[in-house]
Amino acid sequence: MFITWQGRALAAEVRKVERLKIGYASISGNRISLWAAQDVGFFARHGLAAELVFIATSAQGMPALLAGDLAIFSGSPETAAQAAVRGIDLAIIASNEPTQYKLIVQPGIRSVAELKGKKIGIDRVGGSSYYATRRMLEKLGLKPEEVEFMQVAGGGIQRAAAFGSGVLSAVVTTIERLERAKIPYHVLADAIGMGVRIIGSSVITTRSFRDRNRNIIQGFVRALTEAIHWTKNPKNREGVLKVFSRNLRTDDASVLGLNYRLYVDPLPLFPYTNMEDLRSNLTDLAESNPKLRELNLSELVDNSFVQRVEAEGVATPR
């Protein structure tokens, strides 16, 4: 549902300016809605003086959230789930679309059989790229124990760099990182096309912050959703490319265009957390943390803020 910006008359949930420190893990095009909400002014329109803080990994971001250094953190929902089963009061209030993971191999490799005994880069054993890689290999007929998993600290950019150096024969990551670095590669398989849907990132806060500041959280989710609608409007393509350029720190037109195709077209209009996708992800993680099988996702995931935005309609500037 669309209504004009003037028609809503800027009826923001939050009237006074609230300072909001928001952390996010990984510099990737899947952050476009968060970046647009900040750069285009959607947060400000809802009374939020937001500060975006890059934190390399979810493993580093979660302690900052729990310590109160961040009000909101955009990172791995699996990390949030693992904390939740330890009794930590967390709430997932929104999520991105599934990560555009590809199984990337060196140019000379043309079949999955050629990966036997080879090194494949992952973030860490138990991380999202690890389970995505395992599931993709299994669907391709290769047992995980037939390859060597190599942990590369620091995130997707570092995995891409390790792949580019020739240390790795394969890596599961998103292709824009390789394109930007001009690293030769071959795509052996597409995760989403194979039915391997790994939630890219989720918006996480503590339940205590949510309960004390419901208007702030509602304003945040509304601003994020308006940014999504703005981003997906083809009339704003040039503006979206500028947001990509500023935050990815590149003027390479081919890289910017690739990010637009990868991350704008598949972006859902409303950032609901898909419970089935999350449950599937946690099934893998439960191998190393059986307590995850007992986790009540309805207590962790709170889609009510997105539901309210959808019910009330989305204000978009002309």
GROMACS .gro file of C-alpha atoms in nm:
model
  318
    1MET     CA    1   0.000   0.000   0.000
    2PHE     CA    2   0.137   0.342  -0.097
    3ILE     CA    3   0.025   0.682   0.026
    4THR     CA    4   0.185   1.015  -0.045
    5TRP     CA    5   0.439   1.168   0.187
    6GLN     CA    6   0.227   1.483   0.206
    7GLY     CA    7  -0.087   1.281   0.277
    8ARG     CA    8   0.067   1.136   0.589
    9ALA     CA    9   0.198   1.483   0.679
   10LEU     CA   10   0.507   1.329   0.833
   11ALA     CA   11   0.305   1.161   1.107
   12ALA     CA   12   0.611   1.006   1.264
   13GLU     CA   13   0.589   0.776   1.562
   14VAL     CA   14   0.868   0.959   1.743
   15ARG     CA   15   0.828   1.334   1.793
   16LYS     CA   16   1.145   1.435   1.973
   17VAL     CA   17   1.486   1.353   1.833
   18GLU     CA   18   1.619   1.025   1.971
   19ARG     CA   19   1.982   0.927   1.934
   20LEU     CA   20   2.018   0.574   1.807
   21LYS     CA   21   2.346   0.388   1.763
   22ILE     CA   22   2.309   0.108   1.508
   23GLY     CA   23   2.578  -0.148   1.438
   24TYR     CA   24   2.602  -0.361   1.126
   25ALA     CA   25   2.828  -0.649   1.027
   26SER     CA   26   2.982  -0.671   0.679
   27ILE     CA   27   3.008  -0.406   0.411
   28SER     CA   28   2.790  -0.564   0.148
   29GLY     CA   29   2.517  -0.453  -0.090
   30ASN     CA   30   2.258  -0.630   0.123
   31ARG     CA   31   2.285  -0.331   0.361
   32ILE     CA   32   2.121  -0.104   0.103
   33SER     CA   33   1.798  -0.048   0.298
   34LEU     CA   34   1.990   0.047   0.614
   35TRP     CA   35   2.224   0.277   0.422
   36ALA     CA   36   1.937   0.440   0.233
   37ALA     CA   37   1.741   0.496   0.554
   38GLN     CA   38   2.038   0.692   0.684
   39ASP     CA   39   2.166   0.867   0.371
   40VAL     CA   40   1.829   0.968   0.223
   41GLY     CA   41   1.696   1.085   0.559
   42PHE     CA   42   1.425   0.836   0.650
   43PHE     CA   43   1.561   0.791   1.001
   44ALA     CA   44   1.570   1.168   1.050
   45ARG     CA   45   1.211   1.203   0.927
   46HIS     CA   46   1.104   0.979   1.210
   47GLY     CA   47   1.291   1.168   1.477
   48LEU     CA   48   1.590   0.935   1.490
   49ALA     CA   49   1.941   1.077   1.501
   50ALA     CA   50   2.094   0.751   1.384
   51GLU     CA   51   2.464   0.670   1.387
   52LEU     CA   52   2.569   0.370   1.180
   53VAL     CA   53   2.871   0.181   1.310
   54PHE     CA   54   3.048  -0.090   1.110
   55ILE     CA   55   3.150  -0.394   1.315
   56ALA     CA   56   3.337  -0.666   1.128
   57THR     CA   57   3.147  -0.971   1.254
   58SER     CA   58   2.832  -1.066   1.443
   59ALA     CA   59   3.052  -1.233   1.704
   60GLN     CA   60   3.189  -0.885   1.783
   61GLY     CA   61   2.862  -0.699   1.739
   62MET     CA   62   2.654  -0.904   1.978
   63PRO     CA   63   2.863  -0.820   2.289
   64ALA     CA   64   2.841  -0.451   2.197
   65LEU     CA   65   2.462  -0.480   2.180
   66LEU     CA   66   2.441  -0.660   2.513
   67ALA     CA   67   2.673  -0.406   2.677
   68GLY     CA   68   2.444  -0.123   2.569
   69ASP     CA   69   2.701   0.028   2.333
   70LEU     CA   70   2.450  -0.030   2.052
   71ALA     CA   71   2.073   0.003   2.059
   72ILE     CA   72   2.028  -0.209   1.747
   73PHE     CA   73   2.253  -0.450   1.561
   74SER     CA   74   2.212  -0.579   1.206
   75GLY     CA   75   2.385  -0.914   1.189
   76SER     CA   76   2.352  -1.289   1.189
   77PRO     CA   77   2.019  -1.424   1.320
   78GLU     CA   78   2.197  -1.749   1.401
   79THR     CA   79   2.425  -1.565   1.643
   80ALA     CA   80   2.118  -1.413   1.805
   81ALA     CA   81   1.955  -1.755   1.835
   82GLN     CA   82   2.264  -1.905   1.995
   83ALA     CA   83   2.265  -1.623   2.250
   84ALA     CA   84   1.892  -1.663   2.312
   85VAL     CA   85   1.926  -2.029   2.413
   86ARG     CA   86   2.172  -1.912   2.680
   87GLY     CA   87   1.894  -1.701   2.828
   88ILE     CA   88   1.996  -1.365   2.680
   89ASP     CA   89   1.696  -1.141   2.614
   90LEU     CA   90   1.704  -1.071   2.240
   91ALA     CA   91   1.442  -0.989   1.979
   92ILE     CA   92   1.469  -1.005   1.599
   93ILE     CA   93   1.250  -0.724   1.466
   94ALA     CA   94   1.324  -0.739   1.092
   95SER     CA   95   1.535  -0.928   0.838
   96ASN     CA   96   1.686  -0.902   0.491
   97GLU     CA   97   1.623  -1.132   0.197
   98PRO     CA   98   1.829  -1.455   0.178
   99THR     CA   99   2.197  -1.402   0.106
  100GLN     CA  100   2.289  -1.423  -0.263
  101TYR     CA  101   2.549  -1.690  -0.190
  102LYS     CA  102   2.730  -1.861  -0.478
  103LEU     CA  103   2.972  -2.153  -0.469
  104ILE     CA  104   3.273  -1.984  -0.627
  105VAL     CA  105   3.562  -2.191  -0.759
  106GLN     CA  106   3.890  -2.117  -0.931
  107PRO     CA  107   3.849  -2.067  -1.310
  108GLY     CA  108   4.003  -2.403  -1.396
  109ILE     CA  109   3.751  -2.601  -1.189
  110ARG     CA  110   3.438  -2.712  -1.373
  111SER     CA  111   3.285  -2.988  -1.158
  112VAL     CA  112   3.218  -3.048  -0.790
  113ALA     CA  113   3.420  -3.371  -0.807
  114GLU     CA  114   3.732  -3.159  -0.862
  115LEU     CA  115   3.688  -3.012  -0.514
  116LYS     CA  116   3.767  -3.340  -0.339
  117GLY     CA  117   4.055  -3.285  -0.099
  118LYS     CA  118   4.065  -2.912  -0.179
  119LYS     CA  119   4.048  -2.615   0.060
  120ILE     CA  120   3.715  -2.429   0.083
  121GLY     CA  121   3.699  -2.102   0.274
  122ILE     CA  122   3.440  -2.043   0.548
  123ASP     CA  123   3.393  -1.780   0.817
  124ARG     CA  124   3.408  -2.033   1.101
  125VAL     CA  125   3.285  -2.382   1.180
  126GLY     CA  126   2.924  -2.328   1.290
  127GLY     CA  127   2.888  -2.002   1.096
  128SER     CA  128   2.636  -1.928   0.822
  129SER     CA  129   2.882  -1.971   0.533
  130TYR     CA  130   2.996  -2.305   0.680
  131TYR     CA  131   2.646  -2.450   0.681
  132ALA     CA  132   2.560  -2.294   0.346
  133THR     CA  133   2.870  -2.459   0.200
  134ARG     CA  134   2.789  -2.796   0.354
  135ARG     CA  135   2.432  -2.792   0.229
  136MET     CA  136   2.537  -2.690  -0.122
  137LEU     CA  137   2.806  -2.957  -0.142
  138GLU     CA  138   2.565  -3.225  -0.022
  139LYS     CA  139   2.308  -3.124  -0.283
  140LEU     CA  140   2.582  -3.149  -0.545
  141GLY     CA  141   2.674  -3.499  -0.427
  142LEU     CA  142   2.991  -3.423  -0.231
  143LYS     CA  143   3.024  -3.515   0.136
  144PRO     CA  144   3.157  -3.236   0.362
  145GLU     CA  145   3.430  -3.466   0.495
  146GLU     CA  146   3.567  -3.500   0.140
  147VAL     CA  147   3.691  -3.139   0.143
  148GLU     CA  148   3.907  -2.933   0.377
  149PHE     CA  149   3.730  -2.639   0.539
  150MET     CA  150   3.962  -2.347   0.604
  151GLN     CA  151   3.848  -2.080   0.847
  152VAL     CA  152   3.921  -1.725   0.730
  153ALA     CA  153   3.869  -1.465   1.000
  154GLY     CA  154   3.714  -1.126   0.930
  155GLY     CA  155   3.416  -1.188   0.702
  156GLY     CA  156   3.331  -1.221   0.334
  157ILE     CA  157   3.581  -0.961   0.211
  158GLN     CA  158   3.867  -1.154   0.371
  159ARG     CA  159   3.741  -1.485   0.227
  160ALA     CA  160   3.732  -1.327  -0.119
  161ALA     CA  161   4.088  -1.200  -0.072
  162ALA     CA  162   4.209  -1.545   0.036
  163PHE     CA  163   4.040  -1.694  -0.270
  164GLY     CA  164   4.204  -1.434  -0.493
  165SER     CA  165   4.547  -1.520  -0.352
  166GLY     CA  166   4.501  -1.882  -0.459
  167VAL     CA  167   4.505  -2.020  -0.105
  168LEU     CA  168   4.150  -2.148  -0.151
  169SER     CA  169   4.010  -2.361  -0.430
  170ALA     CA  170   3.655  -2.253  -0.350
  171VAL     CA  171   3.453  -2.022  -0.132
  172VAL     CA  172   3.086  -1.954  -0.070
  173THR     CA  173   3.034  -1.579  -0.087
  174THR     CA  174   2.862  -1.309  -0.290
  175ILE     CA  175   3.009  -1.231  -0.631
  176GLU     CA  176   3.025  -0.852  -0.607
  177ARG     CA  177   3.325  -0.879  -0.374
  178LEU     CA  178   3.517  -1.069  -0.639
  179GLU     CA  179   3.403  -0.837  -0.917
  180ARG     CA  180   3.517  -0.532  -0.724
  181ALA     CA  181   3.862  -0.682  -0.666
  182LYS     CA  182   3.880  -0.802  -1.030
  183ILE     CA  183   3.942  -1.159  -0.913
  184PRO     CA  184   3.886  -1.430  -1.179
  185TYR     CA  185   3.633  -1.693  -1.074
  186HIS     CA  186   3.377  -1.946  -1.191
  187VAL     CA  187   3.030  -1.990  -1.037
  188LEU     CA  188   2.969  -2.359  -0.977
  189ALA     CA  189   2.630  -2.327  -0.803
  190ASP     CA  190   2.374  -2.076  -0.677
  191ALA     CA  191   2.249  -2.122  -0.319
  192ILE     CA  192   1.898  -1.982  -0.362
  193GLY     CA  193   1.852  -2.167  -0.689
  194MET     CA  194   1.934  -2.488  -0.502
  195GLY     CA  195   1.690  -2.411  -0.224
  196VAL     CA  196   1.961  -2.314   0.026
  197ARG     CA  197   1.815  -1.998   0.179
  198ILE     CA  198   2.038  -1.834   0.440
  199ILE     CA  199   1.889  -1.517   0.588
  200GLY     CA  200   2.134  -1.242   0.498
  201SER     CA  201   2.107  -1.052   0.822
  202SER     CA  202   1.850  -0.963   1.083
  203VAL     CA  203   1.782  -0.651   1.285
  204ILE     CA  204   1.839  -0.743   1.648
  205THR     CA  205   1.779  -0.559   1.973
  206THR     CA  206   1.734  -0.659   2.333
  207ARG     CA  207   1.383  -0.729   2.453
  208SER     CA  208   1.436  -0.486   2.739
  209PHE     CA  209   1.524  -0.202   2.497
  210ARG     CA  210   1.229  -0.294   2.276
  211ASP     CA  211   0.987  -0.297   2.568
  212ARG     CA  212   1.110   0.037   2.706
  213ASN     CA  213   1.126   0.208   2.366
  214ARG     CA  214   0.848   0.069   2.149
  215ASN     CA  215   0.792   0.402   1.972
  216ILE     CA  216   1.160   0.424   1.883
  217ILE     CA  217   1.163   0.068   1.748
  218GLN     CA  218   0.844   0.136   1.552
  219GLY     CA  219   0.997   0.451   1.407
  220PHE     CA  220   1.310   0.258   1.311
  221VAL     CA  221   1.114  -0.018   1.136
  222ARG     CA  222   0.895   0.235   0.955
  223ALA     CA  223   1.201   0.429   0.836
  224LEU     CA  224   1.366   0.107   0.720
  225THR     CA  225   1.054   0.000   0.531
  226GLU     CA  226   1.014   0.340   0.366
  227ALA     CA  227   1.379   0.317   0.260
  228ILE     CA  228   1.307  -0.022   0.101
  229HIS     CA  229   1.013   0.120  -0.096
  230TRP     CA  230   1.224   0.417  -0.207
  231THR     CA  231   1.506   0.184  -0.309
  232LYS     CA  232   1.281  -0.040  -0.517
  233ASN     CA  233   1.121   0.249  -0.707
  234PRO     CA  234   1.293   0.245  -1.049
  235LYS     CA  235   1.268   0.626  -1.062
  236ASN     CA  236   1.522   0.639  -0.778
  237ARG     CA  237   1.782   0.418  -0.947
  238GLU     CA  238   2.044   0.692  -0.977
  239GLY     CA  239   1.995   0.786  -0.613
  240VAL     CA  240   2.028   0.423  -0.508
  241LEU     CA  241   2.351   0.389  -0.706
  242LYS     CA  242   2.486   0.693  -0.521
  243VAL     CA  243   2.403   0.529  -0.187
  244PHE     CA  244   2.587   0.215  -0.300
  245SER     CA  245   2.882   0.423  -0.420
  246ARG     CA  246   2.915   0.616  -0.095
  247ASN     CA  247   2.899   0.313   0.133
  248LEU     CA  248   3.090   0.064  -0.082
  249ARG     CA  249   3.345   0.337  -0.157
  250THR     CA  250   3.365   0.273  -0.527
  251ASP     CA  251   3.274   0.457  -0.845
  252ASP     CA  252   3.307   0.147  -1.062
  253ALA     CA  253   2.986   0.150  -1.267
  254SER     CA  254   2.994  -0.226  -1.329
  255VAL     CA  255   3.026  -0.303  -0.957
  256LEU     CA  256   2.748  -0.060  -0.868
  257GLY     CA  257   2.521  -0.202  -1.137
  258LEU     CA  258   2.588  -0.555  -1.017
  259ASN     CA  259   2.499  -0.461  -0.659
  260TYR     CA  260   2.177  -0.304  -0.782
  261ARG     CA  261   2.078  -0.622  -0.967
  262LEU     CA  262   2.179  -0.850  -0.681
  263TYR     CA  263   2.025  -0.663  -0.392
  264VAL     CA  264   1.748  -0.431  -0.509
  265ASP     CA  265   1.537  -0.657  -0.729
  266PRO     CA  266   1.502  -0.943  -0.473
  267LEU     CA  267   1.441  -0.706  -0.179
  268PRO     CA  268   1.100  -0.778  -0.019
  269LEU     CA  269   0.881  -0.469   0.025
  270PHE     CA  270   0.835  -0.552   0.394
  271PRO     CA  271   1.128  -0.683   0.600
  272TYR     CA  272   0.959  -0.975   0.771
  273THR     CA  273   1.171  -1.248   0.925
  274ASN     CA  274   1.089  -1.571   0.741
  275MET     CA  275   1.039  -1.826   1.017
  276GLU     CA  276   1.085  -2.126   0.787
  277ASP     CA  277   1.418  -1.998   0.654
  278LEU     CA  278   1.540  -1.930   1.008
  279ARG     CA  279   1.421  -2.269   1.134
  280SER     CA  280   1.607  -2.438   0.848
  281ASN     CA  281   1.926  -2.250   0.934
  282LEU     CA  282   1.898  -2.344   1.301
  283THR     CA  283   1.847  -2.711   1.217
  284ASP     CA  284   2.204  -2.714   1.086
  285LEU     CA  285   2.339  -2.529   1.389
  286ALA     CA  286   2.164  -2.771   1.625
  287GLU     CA  287   2.422  -3.035   1.530
  288SER     CA  288   2.675  -2.849   1.745
  289ASN     CA  289   2.425  -2.684   1.982
  290PRO     CA  290   2.132  -2.921   2.050
  291LYS     CA  291   1.959  -2.660   2.269
  292LEU     CA  292   1.861  -2.478   1.950
  293ARG     CA  293   1.607  -2.752   1.883
  294GLU     CA  294   1.417  -2.634   2.191
  295LEU     CA  295   1.421  -2.264   2.097
  296ASN     CA  296   1.076  -2.110   2.062
  297LEU     CA  297   1.116  -1.889   1.756
  298SER     CA  298   0.795  -1.700   1.831
  299GLU     CA  299   0.967  -1.566   2.144
  300LEU     CA  300   1.279  -1.461   1.954
  301VAL     CA  301   1.120  -1.322   1.636
  302ASP     CA  302   0.891  -1.021   1.668
  303ASN     CA  303   0.730  -0.935   1.334
  304SER     CA  304   0.469  -0.709   1.496
  305PHE     CA  305   0.648  -0.384   1.408
  306VAL     CA  306   0.664  -0.476   1.038
  307GLN     CA  307   0.302  -0.592   1.050
  308ARG     CA  308   0.194  -0.254   1.186
  309VAL     CA  309   0.379  -0.067   0.911
  310GLU     CA  310   0.217  -0.283   0.644
  311ALA     CA  311  -0.128  -0.238   0.799
  312GLU     CA  312  -0.094   0.141   0.819
  313GLY     CA  313   0.063   0.189   0.477
  314VAL     CA  314   0.397   0.322   0.365
  315ALA     CA  315   0.460   0.692   0.313
  316THR     CA  316   0.690   0.764   0.022
  317PRO     CA  317   0.812   1.106  -0.093
  318ARG     CA  318   0.712   1.216  -0.443
   0.00000   0.00000   0.00000
